[in-house]
Coordinates of N, CA and C in Angstrom, one line a residue:
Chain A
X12 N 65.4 70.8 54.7 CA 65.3 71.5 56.1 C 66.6 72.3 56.3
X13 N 66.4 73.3 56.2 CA 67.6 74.9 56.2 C 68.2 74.9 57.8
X14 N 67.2 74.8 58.4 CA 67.7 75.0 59.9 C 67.6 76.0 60.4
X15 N 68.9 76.9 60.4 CA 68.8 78.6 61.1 C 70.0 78.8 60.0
X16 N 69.1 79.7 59.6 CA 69.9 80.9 58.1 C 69.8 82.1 58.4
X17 N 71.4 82.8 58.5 CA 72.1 83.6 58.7 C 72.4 84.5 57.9
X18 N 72.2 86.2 57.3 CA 72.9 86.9 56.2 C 72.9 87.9 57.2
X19 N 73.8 88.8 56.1 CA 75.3 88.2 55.3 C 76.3 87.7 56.7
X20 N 77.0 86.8 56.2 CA 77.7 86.1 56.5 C 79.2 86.8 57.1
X21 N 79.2 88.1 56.3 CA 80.3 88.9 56.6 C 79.9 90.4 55.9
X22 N 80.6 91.4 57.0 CA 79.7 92.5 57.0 C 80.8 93.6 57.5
X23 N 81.5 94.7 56.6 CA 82.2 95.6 57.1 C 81.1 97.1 57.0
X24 N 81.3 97.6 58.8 CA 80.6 99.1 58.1 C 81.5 100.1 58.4
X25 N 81.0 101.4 58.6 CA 81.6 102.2 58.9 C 80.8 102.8 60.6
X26 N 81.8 103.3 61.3 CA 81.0 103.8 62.5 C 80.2 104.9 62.3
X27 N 78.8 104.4 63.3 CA 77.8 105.5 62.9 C 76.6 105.0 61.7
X28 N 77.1 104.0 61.0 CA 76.0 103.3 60.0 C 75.1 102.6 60.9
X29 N 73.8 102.2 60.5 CA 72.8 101.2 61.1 C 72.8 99.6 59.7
X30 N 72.3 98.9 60.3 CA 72.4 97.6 59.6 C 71.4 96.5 60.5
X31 N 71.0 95.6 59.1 CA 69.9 94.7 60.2 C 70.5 92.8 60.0
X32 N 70.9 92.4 60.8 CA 71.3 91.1 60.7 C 70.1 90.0 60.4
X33 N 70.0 89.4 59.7 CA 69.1 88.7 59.1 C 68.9 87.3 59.8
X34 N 67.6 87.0 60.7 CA 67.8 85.2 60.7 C 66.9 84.8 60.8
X35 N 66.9 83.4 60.0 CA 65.4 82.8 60.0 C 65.6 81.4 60.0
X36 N 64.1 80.7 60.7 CA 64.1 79.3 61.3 C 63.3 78.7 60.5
X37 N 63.1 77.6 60.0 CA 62.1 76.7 59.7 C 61.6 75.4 59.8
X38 N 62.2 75.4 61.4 CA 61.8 74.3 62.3 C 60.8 74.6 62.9
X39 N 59.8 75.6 63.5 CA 58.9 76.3 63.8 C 59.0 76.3 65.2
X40 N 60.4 76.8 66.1 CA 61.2 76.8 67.2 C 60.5 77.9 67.5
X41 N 59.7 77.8 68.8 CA 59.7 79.3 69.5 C 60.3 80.5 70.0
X42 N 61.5 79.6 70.7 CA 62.4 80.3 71.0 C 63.8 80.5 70.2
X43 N 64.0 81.8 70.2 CA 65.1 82.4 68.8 C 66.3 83.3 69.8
X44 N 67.2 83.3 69.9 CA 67.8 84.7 70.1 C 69.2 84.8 69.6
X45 N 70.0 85.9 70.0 CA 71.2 86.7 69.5 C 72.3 86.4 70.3
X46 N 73.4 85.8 70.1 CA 74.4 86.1 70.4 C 75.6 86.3 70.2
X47 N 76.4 87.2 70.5 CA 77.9 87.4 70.0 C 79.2 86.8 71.2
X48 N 80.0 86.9 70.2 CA 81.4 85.8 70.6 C 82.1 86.9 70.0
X49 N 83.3 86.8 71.4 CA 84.2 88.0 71.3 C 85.4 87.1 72.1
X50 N 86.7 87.3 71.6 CA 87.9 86.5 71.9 C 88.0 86.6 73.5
X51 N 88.2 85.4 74.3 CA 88.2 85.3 76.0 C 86.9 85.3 76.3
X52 N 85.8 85.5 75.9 CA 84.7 86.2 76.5 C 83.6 85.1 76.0
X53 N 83.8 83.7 75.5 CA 82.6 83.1 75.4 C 81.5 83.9 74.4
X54 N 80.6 83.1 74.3 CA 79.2 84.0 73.8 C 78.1 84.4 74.7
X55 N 77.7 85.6 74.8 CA 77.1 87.0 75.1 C 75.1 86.3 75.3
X56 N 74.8 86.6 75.4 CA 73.3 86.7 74.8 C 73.1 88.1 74.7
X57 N 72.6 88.6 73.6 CA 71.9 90.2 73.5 C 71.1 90.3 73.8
X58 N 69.8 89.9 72.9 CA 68.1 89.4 72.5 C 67.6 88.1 72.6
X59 N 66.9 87.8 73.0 CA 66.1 86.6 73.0 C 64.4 86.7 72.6
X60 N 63.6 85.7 72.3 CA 62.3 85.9 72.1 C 61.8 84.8 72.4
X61 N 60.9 84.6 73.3 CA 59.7 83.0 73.1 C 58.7 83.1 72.6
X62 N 57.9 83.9 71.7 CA 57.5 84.0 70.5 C 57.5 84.9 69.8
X63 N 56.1 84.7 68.9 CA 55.9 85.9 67.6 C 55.6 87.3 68.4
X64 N 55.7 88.5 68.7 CA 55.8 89.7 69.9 C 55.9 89.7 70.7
X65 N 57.0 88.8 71.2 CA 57.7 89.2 72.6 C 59.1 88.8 72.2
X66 N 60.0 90.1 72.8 CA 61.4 89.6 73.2 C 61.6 90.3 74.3
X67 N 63.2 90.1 74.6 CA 63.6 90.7 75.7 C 64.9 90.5 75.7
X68 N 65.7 91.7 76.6 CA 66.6 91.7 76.8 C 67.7 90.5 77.7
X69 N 69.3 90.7 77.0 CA 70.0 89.7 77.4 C 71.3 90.2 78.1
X70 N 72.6 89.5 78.0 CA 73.2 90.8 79.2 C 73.6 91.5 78.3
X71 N 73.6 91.9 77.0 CA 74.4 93.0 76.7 C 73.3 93.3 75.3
X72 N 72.5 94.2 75.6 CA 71.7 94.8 75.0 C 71.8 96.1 74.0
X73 N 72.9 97.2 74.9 CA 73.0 98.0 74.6 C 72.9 98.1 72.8
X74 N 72.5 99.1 72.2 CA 73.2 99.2 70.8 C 72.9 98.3 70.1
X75 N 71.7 97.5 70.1 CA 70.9 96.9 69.8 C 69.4 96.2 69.8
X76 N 68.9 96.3 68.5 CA 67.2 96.1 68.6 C 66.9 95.0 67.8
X77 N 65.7 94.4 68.4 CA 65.1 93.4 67.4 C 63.7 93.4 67.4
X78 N 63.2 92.4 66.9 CA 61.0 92.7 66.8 C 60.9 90.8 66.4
X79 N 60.0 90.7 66.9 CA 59.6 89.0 66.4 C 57.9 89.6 65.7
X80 N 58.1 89.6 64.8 CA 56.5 89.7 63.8 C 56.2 88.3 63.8
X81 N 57.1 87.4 63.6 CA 56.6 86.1 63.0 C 57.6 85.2 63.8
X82 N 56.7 83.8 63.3 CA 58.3 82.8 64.5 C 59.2 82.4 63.6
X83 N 59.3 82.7 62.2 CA 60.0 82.2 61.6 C 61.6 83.3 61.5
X84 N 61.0 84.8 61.6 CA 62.3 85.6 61.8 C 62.6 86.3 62.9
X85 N 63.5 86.9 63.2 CA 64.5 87.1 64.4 C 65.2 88.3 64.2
X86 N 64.9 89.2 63.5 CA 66.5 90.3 62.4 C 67.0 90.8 63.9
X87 N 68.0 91.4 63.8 CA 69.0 91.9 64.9 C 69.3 93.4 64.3
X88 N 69.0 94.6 64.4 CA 69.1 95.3 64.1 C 70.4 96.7 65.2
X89 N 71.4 97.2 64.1 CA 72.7 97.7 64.8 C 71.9 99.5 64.7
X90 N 71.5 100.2 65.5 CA 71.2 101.1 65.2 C 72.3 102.3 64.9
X91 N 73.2 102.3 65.4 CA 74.5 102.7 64.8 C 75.7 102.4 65.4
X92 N 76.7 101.6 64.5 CA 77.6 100.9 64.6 C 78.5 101.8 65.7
X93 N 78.9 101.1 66.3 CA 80.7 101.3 67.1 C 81.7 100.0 66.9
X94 N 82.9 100.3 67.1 CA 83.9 99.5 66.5 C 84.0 98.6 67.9
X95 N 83.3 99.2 68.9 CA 82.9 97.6 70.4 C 82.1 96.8 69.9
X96 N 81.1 97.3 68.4 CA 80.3 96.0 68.0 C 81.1 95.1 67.1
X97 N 82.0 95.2 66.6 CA 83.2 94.4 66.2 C 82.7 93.0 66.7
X98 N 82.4 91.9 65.8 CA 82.2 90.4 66.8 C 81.8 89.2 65.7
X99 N 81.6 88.3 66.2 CA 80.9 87.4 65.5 C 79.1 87.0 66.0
X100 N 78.6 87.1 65.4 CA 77.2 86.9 65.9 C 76.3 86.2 65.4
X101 N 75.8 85.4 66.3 CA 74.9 83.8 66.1 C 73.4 84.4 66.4
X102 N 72.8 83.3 65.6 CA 71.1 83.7 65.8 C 71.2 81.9 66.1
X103 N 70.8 81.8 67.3 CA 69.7 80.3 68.0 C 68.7 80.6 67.9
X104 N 68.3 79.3 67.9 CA 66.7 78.6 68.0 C 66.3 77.4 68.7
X105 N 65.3 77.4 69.2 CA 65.2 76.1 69.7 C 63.7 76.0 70.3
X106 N 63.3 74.6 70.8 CA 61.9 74.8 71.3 C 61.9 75.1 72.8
X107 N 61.2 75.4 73.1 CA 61.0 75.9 74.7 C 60.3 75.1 74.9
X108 N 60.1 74.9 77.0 CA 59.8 74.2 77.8 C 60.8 73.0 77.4
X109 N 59.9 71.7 77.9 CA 61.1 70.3 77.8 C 60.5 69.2 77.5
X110 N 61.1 68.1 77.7 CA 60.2 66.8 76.8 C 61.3 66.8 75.7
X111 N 61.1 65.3 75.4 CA 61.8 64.6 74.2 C 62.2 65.8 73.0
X112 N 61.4 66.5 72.6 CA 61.4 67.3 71.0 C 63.0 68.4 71.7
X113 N 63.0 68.4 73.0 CA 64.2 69.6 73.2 C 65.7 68.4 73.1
X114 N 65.6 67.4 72.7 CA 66.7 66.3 73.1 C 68.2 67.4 72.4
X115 N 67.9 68.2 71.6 CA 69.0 68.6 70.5 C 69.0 70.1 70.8
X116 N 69.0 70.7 72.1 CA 69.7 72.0 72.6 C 69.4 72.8 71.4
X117 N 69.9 73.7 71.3 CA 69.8 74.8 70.5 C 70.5 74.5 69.4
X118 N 69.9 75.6 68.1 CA 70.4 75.2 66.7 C 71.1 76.4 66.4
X119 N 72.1 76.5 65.6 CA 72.8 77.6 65.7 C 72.8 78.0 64.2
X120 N 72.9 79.2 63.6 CA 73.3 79.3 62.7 C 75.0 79.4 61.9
X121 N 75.3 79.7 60.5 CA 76.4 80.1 60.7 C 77.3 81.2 60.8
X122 N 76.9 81.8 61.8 CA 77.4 83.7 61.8 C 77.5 84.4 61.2
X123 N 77.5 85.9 61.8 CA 78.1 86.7 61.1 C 79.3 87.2 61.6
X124 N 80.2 87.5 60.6 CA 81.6 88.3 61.1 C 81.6 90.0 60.7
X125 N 81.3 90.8 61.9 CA 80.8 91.9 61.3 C 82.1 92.9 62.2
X126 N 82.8 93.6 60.8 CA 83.5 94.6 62.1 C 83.5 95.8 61.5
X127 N 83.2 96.6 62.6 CA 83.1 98.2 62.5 C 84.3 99.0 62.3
X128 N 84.4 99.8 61.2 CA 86.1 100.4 61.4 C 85.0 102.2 61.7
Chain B
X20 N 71.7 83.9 89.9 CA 72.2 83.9 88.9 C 73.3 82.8 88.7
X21 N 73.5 82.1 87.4 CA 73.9 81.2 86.2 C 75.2 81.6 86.0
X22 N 76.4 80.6 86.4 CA 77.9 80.9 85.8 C 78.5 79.8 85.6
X23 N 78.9 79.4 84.4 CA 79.9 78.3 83.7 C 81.3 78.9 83.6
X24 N 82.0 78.0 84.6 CA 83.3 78.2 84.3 C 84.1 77.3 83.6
X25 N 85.1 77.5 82.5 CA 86.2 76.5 81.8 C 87.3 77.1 82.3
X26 N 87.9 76.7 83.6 CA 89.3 77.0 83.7 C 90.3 76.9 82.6
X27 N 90.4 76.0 81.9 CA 91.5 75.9 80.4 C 91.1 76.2 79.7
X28 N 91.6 77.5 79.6 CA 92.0 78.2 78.3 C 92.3 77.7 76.7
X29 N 93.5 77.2 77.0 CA 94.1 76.2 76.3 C 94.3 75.1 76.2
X30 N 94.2 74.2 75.3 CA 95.1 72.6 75.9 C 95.6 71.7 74.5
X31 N 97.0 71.6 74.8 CA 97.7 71.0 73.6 C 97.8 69.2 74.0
X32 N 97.9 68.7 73.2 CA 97.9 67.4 73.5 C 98.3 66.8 71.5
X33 N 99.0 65.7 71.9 CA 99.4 65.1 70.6 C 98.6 63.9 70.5
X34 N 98.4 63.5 69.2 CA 97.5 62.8 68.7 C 97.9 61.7 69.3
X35 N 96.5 61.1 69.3 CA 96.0 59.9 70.3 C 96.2 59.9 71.6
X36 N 96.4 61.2 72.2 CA 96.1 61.2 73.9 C 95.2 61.2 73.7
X37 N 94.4 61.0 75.4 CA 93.6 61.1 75.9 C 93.5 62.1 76.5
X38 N 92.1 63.4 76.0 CA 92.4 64.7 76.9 C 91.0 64.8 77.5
X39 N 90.8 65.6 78.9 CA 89.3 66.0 79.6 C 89.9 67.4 79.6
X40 N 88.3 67.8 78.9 CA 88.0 69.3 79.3 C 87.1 69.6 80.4
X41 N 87.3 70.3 81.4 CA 86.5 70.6 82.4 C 85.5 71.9 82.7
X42 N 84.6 71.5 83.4 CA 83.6 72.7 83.3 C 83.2 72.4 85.1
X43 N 82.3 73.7 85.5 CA 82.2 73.7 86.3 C 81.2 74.7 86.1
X44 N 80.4 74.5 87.0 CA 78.8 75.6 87.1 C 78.1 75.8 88.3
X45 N 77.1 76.9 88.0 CA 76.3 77.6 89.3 C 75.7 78.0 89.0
X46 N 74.7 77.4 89.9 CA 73.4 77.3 89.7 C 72.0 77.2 91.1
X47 N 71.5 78.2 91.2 CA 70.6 77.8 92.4 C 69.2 76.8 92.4
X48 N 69.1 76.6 91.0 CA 67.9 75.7 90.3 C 68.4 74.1 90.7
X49 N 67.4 73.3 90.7 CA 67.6 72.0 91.5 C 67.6 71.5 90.3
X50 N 67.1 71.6 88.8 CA 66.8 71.2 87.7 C 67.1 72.4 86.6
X51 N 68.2 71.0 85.9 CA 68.4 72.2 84.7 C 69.2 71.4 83.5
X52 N 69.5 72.0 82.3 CA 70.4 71.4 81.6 C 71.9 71.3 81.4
X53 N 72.8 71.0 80.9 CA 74.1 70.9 80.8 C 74.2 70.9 79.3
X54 N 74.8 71.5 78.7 CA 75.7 71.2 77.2 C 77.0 71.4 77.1
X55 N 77.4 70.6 75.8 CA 78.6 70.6 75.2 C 78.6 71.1 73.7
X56 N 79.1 72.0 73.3 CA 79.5 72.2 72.0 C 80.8 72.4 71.3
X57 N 81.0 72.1 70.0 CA 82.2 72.0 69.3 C 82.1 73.6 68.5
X58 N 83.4 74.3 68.5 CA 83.5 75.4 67.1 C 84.8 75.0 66.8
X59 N 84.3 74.0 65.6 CA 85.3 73.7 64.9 C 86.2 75.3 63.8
X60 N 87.6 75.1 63.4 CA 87.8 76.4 63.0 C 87.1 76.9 61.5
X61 N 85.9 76.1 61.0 CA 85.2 76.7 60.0 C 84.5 77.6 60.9
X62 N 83.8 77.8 62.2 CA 82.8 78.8 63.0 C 82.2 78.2 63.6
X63 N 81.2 76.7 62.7 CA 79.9 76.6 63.6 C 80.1 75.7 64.6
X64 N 78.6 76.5 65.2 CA 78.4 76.0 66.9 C 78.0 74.2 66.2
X65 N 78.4 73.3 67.0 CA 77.9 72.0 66.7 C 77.7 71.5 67.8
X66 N 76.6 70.9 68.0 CA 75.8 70.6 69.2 C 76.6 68.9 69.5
X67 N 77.1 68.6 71.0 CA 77.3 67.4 71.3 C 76.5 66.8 72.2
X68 N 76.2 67.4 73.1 CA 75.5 66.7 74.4 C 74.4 67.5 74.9
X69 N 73.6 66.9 75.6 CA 73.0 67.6 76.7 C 72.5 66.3 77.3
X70 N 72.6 67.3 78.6 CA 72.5 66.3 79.9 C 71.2 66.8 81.2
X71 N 70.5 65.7 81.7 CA 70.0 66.4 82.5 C 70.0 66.1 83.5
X72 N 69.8 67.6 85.0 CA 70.2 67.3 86.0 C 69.4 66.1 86.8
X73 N 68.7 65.7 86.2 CA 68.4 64.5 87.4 C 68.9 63.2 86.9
X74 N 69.4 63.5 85.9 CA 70.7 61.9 85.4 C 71.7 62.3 85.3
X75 N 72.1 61.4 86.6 CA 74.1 61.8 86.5 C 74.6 60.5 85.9
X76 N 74.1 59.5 85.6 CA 74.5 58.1 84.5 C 75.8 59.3 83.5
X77 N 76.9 58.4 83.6 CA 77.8 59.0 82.2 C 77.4 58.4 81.0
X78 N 78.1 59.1 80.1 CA 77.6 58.8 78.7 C 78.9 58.5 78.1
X79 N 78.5 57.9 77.2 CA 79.9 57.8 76.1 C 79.6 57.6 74.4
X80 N 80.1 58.4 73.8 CA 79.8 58.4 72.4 C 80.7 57.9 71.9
X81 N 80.9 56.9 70.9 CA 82.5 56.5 70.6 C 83.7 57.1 71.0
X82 N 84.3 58.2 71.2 CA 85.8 58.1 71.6 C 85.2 59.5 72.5
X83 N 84.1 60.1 72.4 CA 83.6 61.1 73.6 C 82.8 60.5 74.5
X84 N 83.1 60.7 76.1 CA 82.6 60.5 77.0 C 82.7 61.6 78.0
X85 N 81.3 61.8 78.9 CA 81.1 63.0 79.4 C 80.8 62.1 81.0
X86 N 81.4 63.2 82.3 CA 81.1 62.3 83.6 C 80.4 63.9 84.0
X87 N 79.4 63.6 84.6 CA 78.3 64.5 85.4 C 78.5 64.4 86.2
X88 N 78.9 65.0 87.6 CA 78.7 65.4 89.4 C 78.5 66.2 89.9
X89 N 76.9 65.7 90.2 CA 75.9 67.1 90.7 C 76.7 67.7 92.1
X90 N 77.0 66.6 92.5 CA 78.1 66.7 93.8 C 79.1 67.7 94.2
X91 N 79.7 68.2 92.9 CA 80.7 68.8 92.6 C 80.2 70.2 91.6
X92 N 79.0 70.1 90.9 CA 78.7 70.6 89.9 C 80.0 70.8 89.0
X93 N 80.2 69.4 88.2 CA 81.2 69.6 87.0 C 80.4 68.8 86.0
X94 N 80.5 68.8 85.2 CA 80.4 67.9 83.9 C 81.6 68.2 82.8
X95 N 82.6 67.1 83.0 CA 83.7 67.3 82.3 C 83.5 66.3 80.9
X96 N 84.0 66.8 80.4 CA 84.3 65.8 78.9 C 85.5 65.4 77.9
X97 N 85.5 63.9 78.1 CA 87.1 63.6 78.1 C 87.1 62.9 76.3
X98 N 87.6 63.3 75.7 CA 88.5 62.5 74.4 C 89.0 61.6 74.4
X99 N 89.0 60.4 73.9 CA 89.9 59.8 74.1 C 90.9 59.3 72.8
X100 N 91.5 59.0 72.7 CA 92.3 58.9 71.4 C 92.7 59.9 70.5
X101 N 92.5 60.9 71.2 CA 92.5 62.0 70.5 C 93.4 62.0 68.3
X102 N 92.1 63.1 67.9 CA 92.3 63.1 66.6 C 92.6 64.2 66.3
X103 N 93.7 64.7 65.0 CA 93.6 66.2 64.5 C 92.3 66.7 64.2
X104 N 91.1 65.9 64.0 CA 90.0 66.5 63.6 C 88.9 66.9 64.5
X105 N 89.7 66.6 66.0 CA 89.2 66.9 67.7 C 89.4 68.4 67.8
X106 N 90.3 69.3 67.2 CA 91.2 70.8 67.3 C 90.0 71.7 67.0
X107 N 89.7 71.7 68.0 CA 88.5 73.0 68.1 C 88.2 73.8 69.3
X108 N 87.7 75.2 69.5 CA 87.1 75.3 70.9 C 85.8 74.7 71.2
X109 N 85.6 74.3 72.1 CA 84.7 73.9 73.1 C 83.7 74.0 74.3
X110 N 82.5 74.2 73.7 CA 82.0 75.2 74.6 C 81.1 74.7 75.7
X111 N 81.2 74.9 77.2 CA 79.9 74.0 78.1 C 78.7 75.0 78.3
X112 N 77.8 75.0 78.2 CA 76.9 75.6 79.1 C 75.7 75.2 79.8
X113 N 74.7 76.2 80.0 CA 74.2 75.4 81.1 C 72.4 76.4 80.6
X114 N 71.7 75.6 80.9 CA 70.5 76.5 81.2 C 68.7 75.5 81.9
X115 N 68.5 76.6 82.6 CA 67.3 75.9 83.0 C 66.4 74.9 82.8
X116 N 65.4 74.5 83.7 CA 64.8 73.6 82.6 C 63.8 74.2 82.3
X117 N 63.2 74.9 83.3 CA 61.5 75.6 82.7 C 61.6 77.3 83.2
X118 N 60.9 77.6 81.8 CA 60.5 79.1 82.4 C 61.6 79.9 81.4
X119 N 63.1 79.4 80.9 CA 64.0 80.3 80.7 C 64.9 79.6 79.8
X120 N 64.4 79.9 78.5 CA 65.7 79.8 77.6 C 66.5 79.7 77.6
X121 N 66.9 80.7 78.5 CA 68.8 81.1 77.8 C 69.7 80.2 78.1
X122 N 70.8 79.8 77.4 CA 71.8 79.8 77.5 C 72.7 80.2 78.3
X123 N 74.0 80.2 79.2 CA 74.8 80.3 80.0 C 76.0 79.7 79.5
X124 N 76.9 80.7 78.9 CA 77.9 79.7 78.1 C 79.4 80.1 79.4
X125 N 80.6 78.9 79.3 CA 81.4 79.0 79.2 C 82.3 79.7 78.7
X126 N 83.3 80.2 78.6 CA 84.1 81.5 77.7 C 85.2 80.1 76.9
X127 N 84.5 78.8 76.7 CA 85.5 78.0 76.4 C 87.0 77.1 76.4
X128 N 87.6 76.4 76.2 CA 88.6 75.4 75.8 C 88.7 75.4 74.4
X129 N 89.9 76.0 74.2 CA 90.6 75.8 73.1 C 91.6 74.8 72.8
X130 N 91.1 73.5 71.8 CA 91.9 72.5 72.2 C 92.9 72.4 71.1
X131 N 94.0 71.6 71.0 CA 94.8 71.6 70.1 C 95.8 70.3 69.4
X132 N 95.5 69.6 69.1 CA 95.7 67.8 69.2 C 96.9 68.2 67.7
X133 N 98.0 67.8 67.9 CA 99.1 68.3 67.7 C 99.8 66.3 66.6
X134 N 99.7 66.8 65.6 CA 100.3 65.5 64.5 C 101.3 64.6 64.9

């Protein structure tokens, strides 16, 4: 059992490049989404999804897109880099609604460290 | 709208105090959840608690124990004997119970348990 798998793990671009952050579940969690962690500032939510074609917007969306085809993946896609995307970024999962199976909050993966020069 | 605050920023303490990290939240929902997580300094998020708002019963996990007061809306979480292997940030957050996934994080406690 993998959990929530994260690539790559570390990721330098150049500003102006596009890139797609990779994450996938195989707990069969409905709910998946994106967030970044930036020093003082806690973690963000970007994207979120509660299932296979639907997502939606988080508070900080800008400069970023995603698609749920399947419930297993989540990609996070940078359509062109700026050095404010500089961050570390988590893909969760977890089940939605509530009842015993939610006892273990959200599952996190192990980031990415992506910075834009 | 959802806001988790960690007034401490920081907090140093030498090994085997006893340290509480505090949280505090807002919320106009009568029902909802509470967490705790660890980012130890490898990165990952590691899941400690969750709590729900209609149990304010405290909890205690061997040398972690968490007090809940809906009264106050805090759920703080106290260490006790504190370990070098406690030196992590610490994150609370908060989210609904139905209808809404998200997460509501804390900006954290960075703790620091000192040899």
């Amino acid at each position: 059992n993998a959990g929530v798998t994260q690539t790559p793990k570390f990721q330098v671009l150049k500003t102006g490049q596009s890139m797609t952050l990779q994450c996938a579940q195989d707990m069969n969690h409905e709910y998946m989404s994106w967030y970044r962690q930036d020093p003082g500032m806690g973690l963000r939510l970007i994207h979120y999804s509660v299932g296979a074609g639907i997502t939606d917007q988080g508070e900080v969306p800008n400069g970023y897109n995603v698609s749920r085809s399947t419930t297993e993946d989540f990609p996070l896609r940078l359509l062109s880099a700026a050095p404010s995307q500089t961050s570390v970024y988590f893909c969760a999962s977890s089940y939605t609604g509530t009842g015993n199976r939610d006892n273990y909050g959200y599952t996190f993966g192990s980031g990415t460290r992506l910075t834009v020069v | 709208a959802q806001k988790v605050t960690q007034a401490q920023t920081e907090i140093s303490v030498v090994e085997k105090e006893d340290v509480t990290l505090d949280c505090v939240y807002e919320t106009r929902d009568t029902t909802y959840y509470l967490f705790w997580y660890k980012q130890p300094p490898s990165g990952e998020l590691v899941f400690l608690i969750r709590r729900n708002s209609f149990d304010e019963q405290n909890e205690i996990s061997g040398r972690y124990s968490w007090n809940f007061q809906k009264s106050t809306s805090s759920f703080n979480f106290t260490i006790t004997a504190s370990q070098v292997v406690d030196s992590a940030v610490y994150f609370c957050a908060l989210r609904r119970k139905q209808g809404n996934e998200k997460l509501t994080f804390g900006t954290g406690t960075r703790l620091t348990i000192i040899p």
